[in-house]
Amino acid sequence: MKLLVKLPLVALLTFFSFSCTTDSLDDKADAIELKLVTPETKPIEVQILELINNHRLSVGLNPLTDMTIVKSVALSHTDYMVDNNEVSHANFYKRSDYLKAKAAAKRVTENVAFGYSSAQSVVNAWLKSEEHRANIEGDFTNFDVAAEQNAEGKWFYTNIFIKK
């Protein structure tokens, strides 16, 4: 009986631990201003990008090129998630529209996550999810990632992919 009570809780926790989105989803969140800065790259971010490109190469895909503007947009959303202490795709269309206008992106998608303590663990989680793996293995040209910790030391991640 305890298993039946815990199973829905585990499923819900798993759902909220990581998520992805594409241009096809509705964005019902209130619009916010993008506050873009060019942050210094953290070692965990470099590792995530390398792991994703290594995976792409292992399945015969081209590696993606990192892009400062994509990183800045990813950071704005990661900061939003840290400030609200929740993983979400809130305001995705604002980020997508911005990258289409400023980075000549034709297509934009993102993966988000929180709580994973290493680059390998977050990339493994994304690869185990069909939707997240589809983003990682998608027809894109550029990407970048932002990783930030909240006050309790939990990591939040936004990984944005674009096709130019």
Short mmCIF file of C-alpha atoms in Angstrom, two decimals:
data_model
loop_
_atom_site.label_atom_id
_atom_site.label_comp_id
_atom_site.label_asym_id
_atom_site.label_seq_id
_atom_site.Cartn_x
_atom_site.Cartn_y
_atom_site.Cartn_z
CA MET A 1 0.00 0.00 0.00
CA LYS A 2 2.83 2.40 0.81
CA LEU A 3 4.22 1.88 -2.71
CA LEU A 4 0.92 3.00 -4.24
CA VAL A 5 1.06 6.20 -2.21
CA LYS A 6 4.70 6.91 -2.97
CA LEU A 7 4.63 6.12 -6.70
CA PRO A 8 2.59 9.20 -7.74
CA LEU A 9 4.84 11.38 -5.57
CA VAL A 10 7.97 9.98 -7.22
CA ALA A 11 6.44 10.49 -10.68
CA LEU A 12 5.53 14.08 -9.87
CA LEU A 13 8.99 14.80 -8.45
CA THR A 14 10.61 13.31 -11.56
CA PHE A 15 8.43 15.43 -13.83
CA PHE A 16 9.40 18.62 -12.04
CA SER A 17 13.10 17.73 -11.80
CA PHE A 18 13.71 18.40 -15.46
CA SER A 19 11.78 19.61 -18.41
CA CYS A 20 12.11 20.67 -22.01
CA THR A 21 10.22 22.83 -24.47
CA THR A 22 10.06 23.76 -28.13
CA ASP A 23 8.44 26.48 -30.18
CA SER A 24 5.20 24.49 -30.25
CA LEU A 25 4.29 24.92 -26.58
CA ASP A 26 2.00 27.64 -25.27
CA ASP A 27 3.69 30.16 -22.99
CA LYS A 28 1.10 31.39 -20.52
CA ALA A 29 3.55 33.12 -18.18
CA ASP A 30 3.64 36.86 -17.81
CA ALA A 31 6.18 38.56 -20.04
CA ILE A 32 9.37 39.73 -18.38
CA GLU A 33 12.24 41.82 -19.57
CA LEU A 34 15.33 39.90 -20.56
CA LYS A 35 18.20 41.19 -18.46
CA LEU A 36 21.15 40.03 -20.49
CA VAL A 37 24.71 39.95 -19.26
CA THR A 38 27.70 38.05 -20.56
CA PRO A 39 28.68 35.85 -17.65
CA GLU A 40 31.96 34.07 -17.12
CA THR A 41 31.66 30.41 -18.03
CA LYS A 42 31.70 27.96 -15.12
CA PRO A 43 33.51 24.60 -15.30
CA ILE A 44 30.20 22.72 -14.93
CA GLU A 45 28.83 24.56 -17.98
CA VAL A 46 31.89 23.68 -20.09
CA GLN A 47 31.48 20.05 -19.03
CA ILE A 48 27.78 20.03 -20.00
CA LEU A 49 28.54 21.44 -23.45
CA GLU A 50 31.35 18.92 -23.96
CA LEU A 51 29.17 16.00 -22.85
CA ILE A 52 26.38 17.04 -25.20
CA ASN A 53 28.75 17.45 -28.15
CA ASN A 54 30.43 14.13 -27.35
CA HIS A 55 27.02 12.47 -27.36
CA ARG A 56 26.11 14.11 -30.66
CA LEU A 57 29.37 12.93 -32.21
CA SER A 58 28.80 9.40 -30.86
CA VAL A 59 25.50 9.17 -32.77
CA GLY A 60 26.91 10.67 -35.99
CA LEU A 61 25.69 14.25 -35.55
CA ASN A 62 27.61 17.47 -35.96
CA PRO A 63 28.89 19.19 -32.81
CA LEU A 64 27.18 22.44 -31.89
CA THR A 65 28.95 25.76 -31.44
CA ASP A 66 28.48 27.73 -28.24
CA MET A 67 27.20 31.27 -28.63
CA THR A 68 27.47 34.16 -26.18
CA ILE A 69 24.01 35.58 -26.86
CA VAL A 70 22.45 32.14 -26.29
CA LYS A 71 24.35 31.84 -23.00
CA SER A 72 23.11 35.28 -21.92
CA VAL A 73 19.51 34.36 -22.65
CA ALA A 74 19.94 31.01 -20.85
CA LEU A 75 21.37 32.83 -17.83
CA SER A 76 18.43 35.23 -17.69
CA HIS A 77 16.07 32.26 -17.43
CA THR A 78 18.23 30.34 -14.97
CA ASP A 79 18.32 33.40 -12.72
CA TYR A 80 14.52 33.61 -13.02
CA MET A 81 14.19 29.98 -11.91
CA VAL A 82 16.60 30.51 -8.99
CA ASP A 83 14.72 33.65 -7.91
CA ASN A 84 11.41 31.74 -8.00
CA ASN A 85 12.94 28.52 -6.66
CA GLU A 86 11.18 26.44 -9.34
CA VAL A 87 12.06 24.79 -12.62
CA SER A 88 9.95 26.12 -15.48
CA HIS A 89 9.77 27.25 -19.08
CA ALA A 90 8.06 30.51 -18.12
CA ASN A 91 8.50 33.17 -20.79
CA PHE A 92 9.98 30.72 -23.30
CA TYR A 93 8.47 32.60 -26.24
CA LYS A 94 10.10 35.83 -25.11
CA ARG A 95 13.50 34.06 -25.18
CA SER A 96 12.71 32.39 -28.49
CA ASP A 97 11.54 35.62 -30.15
CA TYR A 98 14.61 37.46 -28.86
CA LEU A 99 16.98 34.82 -30.29
CA LYS A 100 15.11 34.83 -33.59
CA ALA A 101 15.46 38.60 -33.82
CA LYS A 102 18.99 39.06 -32.42
CA ALA A 103 20.78 35.79 -33.28
CA ALA A 104 19.06 34.98 -36.60
CA ALA A 105 17.66 31.78 -35.11
CA LYS A 106 15.11 29.97 -37.24
CA ARG A 107 14.25 27.48 -34.49
CA VAL A 108 14.72 27.53 -30.70
CA THR A 109 14.24 24.91 -28.00
CA GLU A 110 15.42 24.43 -24.45
CA ASN A 111 15.98 21.88 -21.72
CA VAL A 112 15.78 22.91 -18.08
CA ALA A 113 16.59 21.04 -14.89
CA PHE A 114 17.38 21.46 -11.22
CA GLY A 115 18.89 19.55 -8.38
CA TYR A 116 21.56 17.65 -10.29
CA SER A 117 24.98 18.12 -8.72
CA SER A 118 27.21 17.36 -11.71
CA ALA A 119 27.35 17.90 -15.45
CA GLN A 120 27.25 14.14 -16.05
CA SER A 121 24.13 13.65 -13.91
CA VAL A 122 22.10 16.40 -15.61
CA VAL A 123 23.13 15.32 -19.12
CA ASN A 124 22.36 11.68 -18.25
CA ALA A 125 18.89 12.72 -17.05
CA TRP A 126 18.23 14.65 -20.25
CA LEU A 127 19.43 11.73 -22.38
CA LYS A 128 17.12 9.30 -20.55
CA SER A 129 14.12 11.45 -21.46
CA GLU A 130 12.85 11.05 -25.03
CA GLU A 131 11.89 14.74 -25.36
CA HIS A 132 15.13 16.07 -23.90
CA ARG A 133 17.24 13.68 -25.95
CA ALA A 134 15.35 14.83 -29.07
CA ASN A 135 16.44 18.39 -28.31
CA ILE A 136 20.05 17.32 -27.73
CA GLU A 137 20.06 15.28 -30.95
CA GLY A 138 18.02 17.81 -32.94
CA ASP A 139 18.87 19.70 -36.10
CA PHE A 140 20.57 22.67 -34.46
CA THR A 141 23.69 24.72 -35.12
CA ASN A 142 24.37 26.49 -31.83
CA PHE A 143 23.73 26.07 -28.14
CA ASP A 144 24.77 27.20 -24.71
CA VAL A 145 23.95 26.55 -21.11
CA ALA A 146 23.71 28.45 -17.84
CA ALA A 147 24.03 26.80 -14.44
CA GLU A 148 23.40 28.68 -11.21
CA GLN A 149 23.04 27.63 -7.59
CA ASN A 150 20.32 28.83 -5.24
CA ALA A 151 20.96 29.81 -1.60
CA GLU A 152 20.77 26.14 -0.53
CA GLY A 153 23.38 25.13 -3.12
CA LYS A 154 20.95 23.39 -5.50
CA TRP A 155 21.83 23.79 -9.18
CA PHE A 156 19.37 25.11 -11.79
CA TYR A 157 20.12 24.67 -15.51
CA THR A 158 18.89 26.15 -18.77
CA ASN A 159 20.26 24.65 -21.99
CA ILE A 160 19.12 26.47 -25.15
CA PHE A 161 19.55 25.13 -28.69
CA ILE A 162 19.09 27.19 -31.87
CA LYS A 163 19.20 26.55 -35.59
CA LYS A 164 20.50 29.40 -37.70
#
